[in-house]
PDB file of C-alpha atoms in Angstrom:
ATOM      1  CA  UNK A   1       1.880 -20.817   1.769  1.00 86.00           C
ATOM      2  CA  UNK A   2       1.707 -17.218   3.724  1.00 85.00           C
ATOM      3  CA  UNK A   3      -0.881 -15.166   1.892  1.00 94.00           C
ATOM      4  CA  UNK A   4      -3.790 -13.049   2.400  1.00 97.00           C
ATOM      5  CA  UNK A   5      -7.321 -14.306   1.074  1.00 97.00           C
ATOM      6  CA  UNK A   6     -10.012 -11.896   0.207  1.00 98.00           C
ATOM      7  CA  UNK A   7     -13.730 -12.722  -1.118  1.00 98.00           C
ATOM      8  CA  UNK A   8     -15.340 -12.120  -3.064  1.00 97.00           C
ATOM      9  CA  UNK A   9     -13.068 -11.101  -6.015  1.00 97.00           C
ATOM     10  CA  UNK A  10     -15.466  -9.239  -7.916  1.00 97.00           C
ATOM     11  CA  UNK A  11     -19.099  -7.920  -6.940  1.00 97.00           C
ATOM     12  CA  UNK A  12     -21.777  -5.933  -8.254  1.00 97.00           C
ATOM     13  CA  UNK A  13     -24.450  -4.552  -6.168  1.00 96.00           C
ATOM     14  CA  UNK A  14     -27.010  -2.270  -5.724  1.00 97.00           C
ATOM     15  CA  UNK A  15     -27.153   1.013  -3.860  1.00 97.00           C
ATOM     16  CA  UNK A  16     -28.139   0.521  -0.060  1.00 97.00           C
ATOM     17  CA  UNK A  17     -27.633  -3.347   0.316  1.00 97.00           C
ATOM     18  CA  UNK A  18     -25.331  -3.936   2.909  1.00 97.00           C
ATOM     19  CA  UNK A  19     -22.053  -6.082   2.005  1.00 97.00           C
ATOM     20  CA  UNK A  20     -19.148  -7.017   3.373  1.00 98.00           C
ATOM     21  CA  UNK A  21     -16.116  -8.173   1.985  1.00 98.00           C
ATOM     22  CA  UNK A  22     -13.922 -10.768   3.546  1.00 98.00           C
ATOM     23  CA  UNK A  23      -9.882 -10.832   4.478  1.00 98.00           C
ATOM     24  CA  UNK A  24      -7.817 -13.302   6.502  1.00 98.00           C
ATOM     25  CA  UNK A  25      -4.372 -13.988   6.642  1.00 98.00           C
ATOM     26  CA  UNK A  26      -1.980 -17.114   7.308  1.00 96.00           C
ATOM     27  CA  UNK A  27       1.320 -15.515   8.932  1.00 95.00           C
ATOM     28  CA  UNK A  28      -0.452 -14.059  12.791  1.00 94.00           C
ATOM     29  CA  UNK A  29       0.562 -10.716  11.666  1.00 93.00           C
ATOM     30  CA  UNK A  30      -0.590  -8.013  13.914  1.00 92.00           C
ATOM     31  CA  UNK A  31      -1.260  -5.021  11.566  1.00 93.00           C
ATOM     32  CA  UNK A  32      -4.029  -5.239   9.258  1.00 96.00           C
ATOM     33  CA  UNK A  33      -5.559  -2.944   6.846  1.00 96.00           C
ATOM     34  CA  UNK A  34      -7.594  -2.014   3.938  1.00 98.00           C
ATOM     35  CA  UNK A  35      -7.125   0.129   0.943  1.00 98.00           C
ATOM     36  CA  UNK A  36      -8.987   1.703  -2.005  1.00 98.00           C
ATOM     37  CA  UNK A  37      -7.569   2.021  -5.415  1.00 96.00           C
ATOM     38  CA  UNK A  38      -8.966   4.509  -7.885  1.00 94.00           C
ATOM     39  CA  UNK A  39      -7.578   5.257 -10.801  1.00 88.00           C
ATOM     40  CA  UNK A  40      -5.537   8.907 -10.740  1.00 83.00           C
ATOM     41  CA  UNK A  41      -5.775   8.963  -6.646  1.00 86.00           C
ATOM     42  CA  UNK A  42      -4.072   6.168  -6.315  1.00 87.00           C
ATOM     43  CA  UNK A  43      -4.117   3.374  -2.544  1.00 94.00           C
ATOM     44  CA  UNK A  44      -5.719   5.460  -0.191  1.00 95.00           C
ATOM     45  CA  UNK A  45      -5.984   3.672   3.374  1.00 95.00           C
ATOM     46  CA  UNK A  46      -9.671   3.280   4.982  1.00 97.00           C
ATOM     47  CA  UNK A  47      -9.104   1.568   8.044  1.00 96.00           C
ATOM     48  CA  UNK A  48      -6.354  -0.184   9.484  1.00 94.00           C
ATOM     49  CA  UNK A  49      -5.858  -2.702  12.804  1.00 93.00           C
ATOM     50  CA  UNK A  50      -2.913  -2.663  15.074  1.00 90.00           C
ATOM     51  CA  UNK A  51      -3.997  -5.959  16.545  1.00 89.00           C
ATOM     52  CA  UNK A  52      -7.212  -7.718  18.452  1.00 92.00           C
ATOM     53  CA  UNK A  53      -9.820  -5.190  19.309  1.00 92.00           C
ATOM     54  CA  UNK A  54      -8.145  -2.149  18.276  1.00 90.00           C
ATOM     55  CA  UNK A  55      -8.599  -0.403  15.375  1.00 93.00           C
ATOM     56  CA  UNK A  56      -8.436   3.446  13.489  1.00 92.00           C
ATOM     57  CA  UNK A  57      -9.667   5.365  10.639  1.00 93.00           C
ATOM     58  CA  UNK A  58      -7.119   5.993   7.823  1.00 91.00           C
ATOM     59  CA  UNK A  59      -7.796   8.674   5.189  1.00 91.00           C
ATOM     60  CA  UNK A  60     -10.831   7.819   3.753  1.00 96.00           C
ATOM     61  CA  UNK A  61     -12.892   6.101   6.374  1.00 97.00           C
ATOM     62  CA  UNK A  62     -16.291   7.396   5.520  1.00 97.00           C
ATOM     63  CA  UNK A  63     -19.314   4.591   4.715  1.00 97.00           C
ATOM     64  CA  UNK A  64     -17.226   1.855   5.914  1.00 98.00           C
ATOM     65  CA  UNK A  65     -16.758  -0.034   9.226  1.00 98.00           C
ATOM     66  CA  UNK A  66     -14.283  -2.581  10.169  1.00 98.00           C
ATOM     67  CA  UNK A  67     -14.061  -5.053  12.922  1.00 95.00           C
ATOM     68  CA  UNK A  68     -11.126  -7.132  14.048  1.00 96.00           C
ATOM     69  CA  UNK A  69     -12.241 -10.576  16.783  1.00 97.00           C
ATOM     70  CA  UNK A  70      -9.933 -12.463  15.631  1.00 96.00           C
ATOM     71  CA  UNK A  71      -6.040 -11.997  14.601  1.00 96.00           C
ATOM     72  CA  UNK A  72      -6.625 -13.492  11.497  1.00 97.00           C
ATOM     73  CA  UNK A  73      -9.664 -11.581   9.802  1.00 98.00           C
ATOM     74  CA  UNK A  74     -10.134  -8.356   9.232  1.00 98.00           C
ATOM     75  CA  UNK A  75     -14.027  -7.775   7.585  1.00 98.00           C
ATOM     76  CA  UNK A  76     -14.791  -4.798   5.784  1.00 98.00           C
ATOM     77  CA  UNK A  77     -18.395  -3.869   5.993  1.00 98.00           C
ATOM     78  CA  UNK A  78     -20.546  -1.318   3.530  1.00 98.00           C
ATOM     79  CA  UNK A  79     -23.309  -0.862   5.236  1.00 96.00           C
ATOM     80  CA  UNK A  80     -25.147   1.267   2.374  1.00 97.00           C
ATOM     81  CA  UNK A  81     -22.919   1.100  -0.400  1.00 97.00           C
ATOM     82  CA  UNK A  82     -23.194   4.108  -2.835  1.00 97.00           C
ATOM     83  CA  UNK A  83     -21.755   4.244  -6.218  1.00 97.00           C
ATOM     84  CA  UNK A  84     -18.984   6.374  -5.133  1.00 97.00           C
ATOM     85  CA  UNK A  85     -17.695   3.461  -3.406  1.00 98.00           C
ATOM     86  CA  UNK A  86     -16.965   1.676  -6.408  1.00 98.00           C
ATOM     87  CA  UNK A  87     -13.703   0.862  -6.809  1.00 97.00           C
ATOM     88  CA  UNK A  88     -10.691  -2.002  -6.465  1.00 97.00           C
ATOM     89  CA  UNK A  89     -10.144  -3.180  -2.838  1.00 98.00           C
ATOM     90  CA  UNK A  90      -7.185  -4.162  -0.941  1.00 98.00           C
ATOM     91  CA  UNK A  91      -6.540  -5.693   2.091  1.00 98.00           C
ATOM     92  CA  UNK A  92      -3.198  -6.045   3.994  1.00 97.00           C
ATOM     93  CA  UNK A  93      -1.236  -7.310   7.043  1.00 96.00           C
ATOM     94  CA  UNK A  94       2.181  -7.121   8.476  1.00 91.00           C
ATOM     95  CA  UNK A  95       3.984  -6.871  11.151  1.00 77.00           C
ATOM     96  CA  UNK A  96       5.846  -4.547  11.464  1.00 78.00           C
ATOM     97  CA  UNK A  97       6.217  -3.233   8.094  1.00 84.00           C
ATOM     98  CA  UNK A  98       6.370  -5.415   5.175  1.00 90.00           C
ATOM     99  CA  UNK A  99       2.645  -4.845   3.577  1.00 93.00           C
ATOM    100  CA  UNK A 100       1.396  -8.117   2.303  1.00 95.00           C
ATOM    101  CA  UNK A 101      -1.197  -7.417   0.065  1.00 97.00           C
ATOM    102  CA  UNK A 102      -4.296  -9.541  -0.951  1.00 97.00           C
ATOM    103  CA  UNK A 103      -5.351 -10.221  -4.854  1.00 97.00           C
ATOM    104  CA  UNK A 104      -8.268  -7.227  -4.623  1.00 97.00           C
ATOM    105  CA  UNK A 105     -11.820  -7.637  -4.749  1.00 98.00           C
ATOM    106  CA  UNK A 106     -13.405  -5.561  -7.607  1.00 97.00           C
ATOM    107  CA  UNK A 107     -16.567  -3.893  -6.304  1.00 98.00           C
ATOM    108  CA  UNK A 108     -19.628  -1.693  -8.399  1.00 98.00           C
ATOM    109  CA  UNK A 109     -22.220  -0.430  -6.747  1.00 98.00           C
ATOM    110  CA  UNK A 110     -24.952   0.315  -9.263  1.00 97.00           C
TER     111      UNK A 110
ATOM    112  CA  UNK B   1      -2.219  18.509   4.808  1.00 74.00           C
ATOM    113  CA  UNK B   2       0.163  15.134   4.342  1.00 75.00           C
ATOM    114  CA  UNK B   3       1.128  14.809   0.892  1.00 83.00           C
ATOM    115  CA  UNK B   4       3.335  12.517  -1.614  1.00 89.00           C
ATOM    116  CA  UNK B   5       4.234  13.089  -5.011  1.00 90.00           C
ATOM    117  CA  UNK B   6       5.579  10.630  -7.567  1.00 90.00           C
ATOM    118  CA  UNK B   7       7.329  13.038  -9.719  1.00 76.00           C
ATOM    119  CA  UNK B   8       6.713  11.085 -13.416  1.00 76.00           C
ATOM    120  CA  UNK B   9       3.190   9.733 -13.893  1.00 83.00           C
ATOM    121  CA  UNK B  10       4.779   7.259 -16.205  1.00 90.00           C
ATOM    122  CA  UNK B  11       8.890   6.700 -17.482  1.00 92.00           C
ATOM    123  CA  UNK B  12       9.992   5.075 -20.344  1.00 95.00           C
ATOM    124  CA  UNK B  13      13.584   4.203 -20.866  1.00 94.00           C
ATOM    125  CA  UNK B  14      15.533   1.485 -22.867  1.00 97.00           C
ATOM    126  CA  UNK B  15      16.806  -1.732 -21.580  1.00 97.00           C
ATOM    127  CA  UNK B  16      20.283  -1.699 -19.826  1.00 97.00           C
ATOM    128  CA  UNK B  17      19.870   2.013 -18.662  1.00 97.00           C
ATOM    129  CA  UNK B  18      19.166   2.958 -14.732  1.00 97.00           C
ATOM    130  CA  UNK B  19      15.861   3.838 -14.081  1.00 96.00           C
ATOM    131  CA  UNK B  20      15.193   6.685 -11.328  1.00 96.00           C
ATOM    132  CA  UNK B  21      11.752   6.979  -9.209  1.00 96.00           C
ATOM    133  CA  UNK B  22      11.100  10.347  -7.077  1.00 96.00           C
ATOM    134  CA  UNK B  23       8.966   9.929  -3.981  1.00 95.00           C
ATOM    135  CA  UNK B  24       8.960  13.497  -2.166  1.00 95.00           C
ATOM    136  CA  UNK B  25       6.616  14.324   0.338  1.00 92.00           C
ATOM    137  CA  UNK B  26       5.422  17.650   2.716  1.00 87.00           C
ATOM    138  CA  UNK B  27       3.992  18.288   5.928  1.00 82.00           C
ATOM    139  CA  UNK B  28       5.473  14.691   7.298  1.00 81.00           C
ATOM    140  CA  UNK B  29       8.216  13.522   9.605  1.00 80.00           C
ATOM    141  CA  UNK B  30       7.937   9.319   8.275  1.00 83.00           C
ATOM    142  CA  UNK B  31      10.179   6.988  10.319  1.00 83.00           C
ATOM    143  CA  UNK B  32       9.873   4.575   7.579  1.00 88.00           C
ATOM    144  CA  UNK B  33       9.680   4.618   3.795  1.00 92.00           C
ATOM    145  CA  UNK B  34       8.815   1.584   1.329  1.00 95.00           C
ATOM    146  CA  UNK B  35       9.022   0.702  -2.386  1.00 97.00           C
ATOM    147  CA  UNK B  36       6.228  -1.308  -3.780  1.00 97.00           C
ATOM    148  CA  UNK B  37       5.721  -2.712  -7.234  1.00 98.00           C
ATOM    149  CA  UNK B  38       2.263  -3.311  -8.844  1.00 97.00           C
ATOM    150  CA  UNK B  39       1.199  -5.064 -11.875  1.00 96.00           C
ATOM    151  CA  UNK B  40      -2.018  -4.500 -13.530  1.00 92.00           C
ATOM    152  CA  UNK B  41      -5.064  -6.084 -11.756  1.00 89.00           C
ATOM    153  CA  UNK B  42      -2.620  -7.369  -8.434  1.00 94.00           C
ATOM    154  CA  UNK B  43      -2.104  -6.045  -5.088  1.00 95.00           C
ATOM    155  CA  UNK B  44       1.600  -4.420  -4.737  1.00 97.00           C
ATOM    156  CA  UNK B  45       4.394  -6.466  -3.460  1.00 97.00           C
ATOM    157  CA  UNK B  46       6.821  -5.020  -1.578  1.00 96.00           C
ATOM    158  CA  UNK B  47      10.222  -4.161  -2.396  1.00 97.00           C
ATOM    159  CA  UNK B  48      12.168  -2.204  -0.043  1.00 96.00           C
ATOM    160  CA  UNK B  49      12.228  -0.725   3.114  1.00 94.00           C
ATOM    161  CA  UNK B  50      14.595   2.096   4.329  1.00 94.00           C
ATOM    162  CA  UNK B  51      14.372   3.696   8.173  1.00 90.00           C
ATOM    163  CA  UNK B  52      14.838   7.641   8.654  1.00 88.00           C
ATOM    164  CA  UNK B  53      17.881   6.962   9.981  1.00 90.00           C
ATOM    165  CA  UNK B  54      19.755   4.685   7.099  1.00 93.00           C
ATOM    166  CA  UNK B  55      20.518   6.758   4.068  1.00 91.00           C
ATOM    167  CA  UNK B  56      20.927   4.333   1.273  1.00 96.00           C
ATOM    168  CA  UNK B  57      19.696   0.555   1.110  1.00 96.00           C
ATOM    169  CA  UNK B  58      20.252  -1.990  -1.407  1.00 97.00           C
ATOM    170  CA  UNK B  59      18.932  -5.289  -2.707  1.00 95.00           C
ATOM    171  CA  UNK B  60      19.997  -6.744  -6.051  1.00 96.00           C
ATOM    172  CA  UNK B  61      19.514  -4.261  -8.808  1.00 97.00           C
ATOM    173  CA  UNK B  62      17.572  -2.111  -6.793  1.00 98.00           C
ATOM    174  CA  UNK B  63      18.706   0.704  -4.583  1.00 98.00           C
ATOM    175  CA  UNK B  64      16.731   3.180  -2.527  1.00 98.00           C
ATOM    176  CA  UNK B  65      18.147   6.741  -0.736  1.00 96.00           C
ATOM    177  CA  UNK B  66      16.099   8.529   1.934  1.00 94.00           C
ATOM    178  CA  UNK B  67      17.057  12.266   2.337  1.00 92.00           C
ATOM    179  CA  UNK B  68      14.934  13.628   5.305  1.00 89.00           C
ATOM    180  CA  UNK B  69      16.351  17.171   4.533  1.00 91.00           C
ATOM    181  CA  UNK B  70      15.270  17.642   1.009  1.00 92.00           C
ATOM    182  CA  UNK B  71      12.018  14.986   1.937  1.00 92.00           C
ATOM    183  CA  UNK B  72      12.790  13.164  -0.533  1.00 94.00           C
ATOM    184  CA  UNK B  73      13.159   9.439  -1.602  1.00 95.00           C
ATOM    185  CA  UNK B  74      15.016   8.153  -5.217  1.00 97.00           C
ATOM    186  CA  UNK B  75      14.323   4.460  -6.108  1.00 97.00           C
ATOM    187  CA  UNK B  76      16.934   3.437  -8.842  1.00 98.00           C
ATOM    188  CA  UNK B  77      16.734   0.120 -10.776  1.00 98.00           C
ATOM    189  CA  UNK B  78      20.271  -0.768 -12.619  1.00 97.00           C
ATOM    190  CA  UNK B  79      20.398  -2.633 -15.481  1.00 97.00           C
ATOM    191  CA  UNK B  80      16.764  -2.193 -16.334  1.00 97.00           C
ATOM    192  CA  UNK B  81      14.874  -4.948 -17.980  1.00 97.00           C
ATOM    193  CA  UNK B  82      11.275  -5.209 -19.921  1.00 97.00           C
ATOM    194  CA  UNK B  83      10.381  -7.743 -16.928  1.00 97.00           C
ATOM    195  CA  UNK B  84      10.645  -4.920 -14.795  1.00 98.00           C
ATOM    196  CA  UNK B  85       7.867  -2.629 -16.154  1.00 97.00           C
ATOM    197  CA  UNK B  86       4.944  -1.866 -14.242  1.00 97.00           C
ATOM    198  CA  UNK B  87       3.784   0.971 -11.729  1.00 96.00           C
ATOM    199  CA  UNK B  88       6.299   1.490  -8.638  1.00 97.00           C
ATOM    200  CA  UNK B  89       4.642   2.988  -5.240  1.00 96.00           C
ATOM    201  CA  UNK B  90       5.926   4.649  -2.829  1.00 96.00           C
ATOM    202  CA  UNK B  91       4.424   4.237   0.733  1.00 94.00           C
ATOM    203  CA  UNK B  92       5.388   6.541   4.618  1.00 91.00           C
ATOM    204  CA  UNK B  93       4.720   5.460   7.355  1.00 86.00           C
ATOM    205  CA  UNK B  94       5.215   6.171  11.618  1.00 78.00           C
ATOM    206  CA  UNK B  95       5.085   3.896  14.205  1.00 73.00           C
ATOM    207  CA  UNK B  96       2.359   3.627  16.089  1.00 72.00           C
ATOM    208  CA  UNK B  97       2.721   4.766  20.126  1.00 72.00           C
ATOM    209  CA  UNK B  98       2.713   1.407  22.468  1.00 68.00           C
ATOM    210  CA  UNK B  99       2.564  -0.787  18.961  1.00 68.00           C
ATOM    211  CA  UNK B 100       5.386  -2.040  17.404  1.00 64.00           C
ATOM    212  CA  UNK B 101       3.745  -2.049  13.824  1.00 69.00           C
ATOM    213  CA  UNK B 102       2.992   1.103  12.154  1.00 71.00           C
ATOM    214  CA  UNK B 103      -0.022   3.951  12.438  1.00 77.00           C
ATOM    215  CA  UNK B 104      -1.685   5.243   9.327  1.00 85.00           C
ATOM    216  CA  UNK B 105      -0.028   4.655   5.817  1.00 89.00           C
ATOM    217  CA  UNK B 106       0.296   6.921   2.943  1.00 91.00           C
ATOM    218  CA  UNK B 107       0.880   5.989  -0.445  1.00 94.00           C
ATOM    219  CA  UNK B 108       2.068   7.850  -3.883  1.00 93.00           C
ATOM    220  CA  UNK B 109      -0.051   7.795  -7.085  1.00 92.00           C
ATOM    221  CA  UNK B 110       2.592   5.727  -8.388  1.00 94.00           C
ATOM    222  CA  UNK B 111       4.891   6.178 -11.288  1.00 95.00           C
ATOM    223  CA  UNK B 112       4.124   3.350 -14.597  1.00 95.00           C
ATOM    224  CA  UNK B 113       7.886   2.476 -15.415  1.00 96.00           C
ATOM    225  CA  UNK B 114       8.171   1.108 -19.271  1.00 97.00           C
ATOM    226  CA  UNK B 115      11.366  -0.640 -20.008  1.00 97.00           C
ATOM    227  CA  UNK B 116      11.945  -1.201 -24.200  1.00 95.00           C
ATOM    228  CA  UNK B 117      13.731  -3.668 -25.452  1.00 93.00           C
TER     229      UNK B 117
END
């Protein structure tokens, strides 16, 4: 079945303890990307990967890194969450257009 | 700065009648616009997708126009149905240079479409 996995679905931490969160997809799309959902502002796009290697800041790219080795994975990485950063998280692929998204991953940062 | 607005936070219309989204959008030239529905607590799943070019597309009871002039997308669902409430998105996009997938993409607030019965 072509899908997108994240983990973990839900999280709570603490302020300053690194996390990342987990995405891979099943179809070898190219693009990949991750979004933030906040109630009132709406998906806003943090990073996004046109393939291996290469990879740019969307709109909101600030406390987060990404890294893309493989086609299939696309990590998102807090290194000192702060409780503005807690929100609903998406990730996506496609290629070239078609967003598949995955099933969120519910973070608070305490 | 880029900007899109979904006109109606939320719409609520009765069964049978069309319902009609409003994506516009300012200080952007998008190749490529897309409809996405959301239900609560899921990632969207896309709908449609209509090039600057193409000035209409269809699919089912769904129909999408793209006027680059007025920037400005409707999103029209015929024959609505209670199934098909929940929050519709709106999403622009360019190509990327030397990629054949797309650069940054911007998405509406959404607009939360209630159909009665």
């Amino acid at each position: 079945e072509a899908q997108v996995t994240q983990n973990p679905r839900y999280l709570i931490t603490v302020t300053g303890k690194k996390l990342t969160v987990t995405c891979s997809q099943n179809m070898n799309h190219e693009y990949m990307s991750w979004y933030r959902q906040d109630p009132g502002l709406g998906l806003r796009q943090i990073y996004y990967s046109m393939n291996v290697e290469v990879t740019d800041k969307g709109d909101v790219p600030e406390g987060y890194k990404v890294s893309r080795k493989e086609k299939r994975n696309f990590p998102l990485i807090l290194e000192s969450p702060s409780p503005n950063q807690t929100s609903l998280y998406f990730c996506a692929s496609s290629f070239p257009y078609e967003q598949y998204f995955g099933p969120g991953t519910r973070l608070t940062v305490t | 700065s880029q900007k899109i607005e979904q006109n109606s936070e939320a719409l609520n219309i009765q069964e049978g009648k069309t319902a009609t989204l409003t994506c516009n959008y300012t200080n952007y030239s998008p190749a490529y616009l897309q409809w996405y529905r959301q239900d609560p607590g899921r990632g969207p799943v896309f709908l449609l997708l209509i090039r600057e070019n193409e000035k209409e597309k269809r699919k089912e009871r769904l129909k999408v126009t793209f006027d680059t002039t007025l920037k400005q997308s409707l999103f029209h669902i015929t024959a609505s149905q209670p199934a098909d409430s929940a929050t519709y998105l709106c999403a622009l996009s360019t190509p990327h240079r030397g990629y054949s997938s797309a650069s940054k993409i911007i998405f509406g607030s959404g607009t939360r479409l209630s159909i009665r019965p």
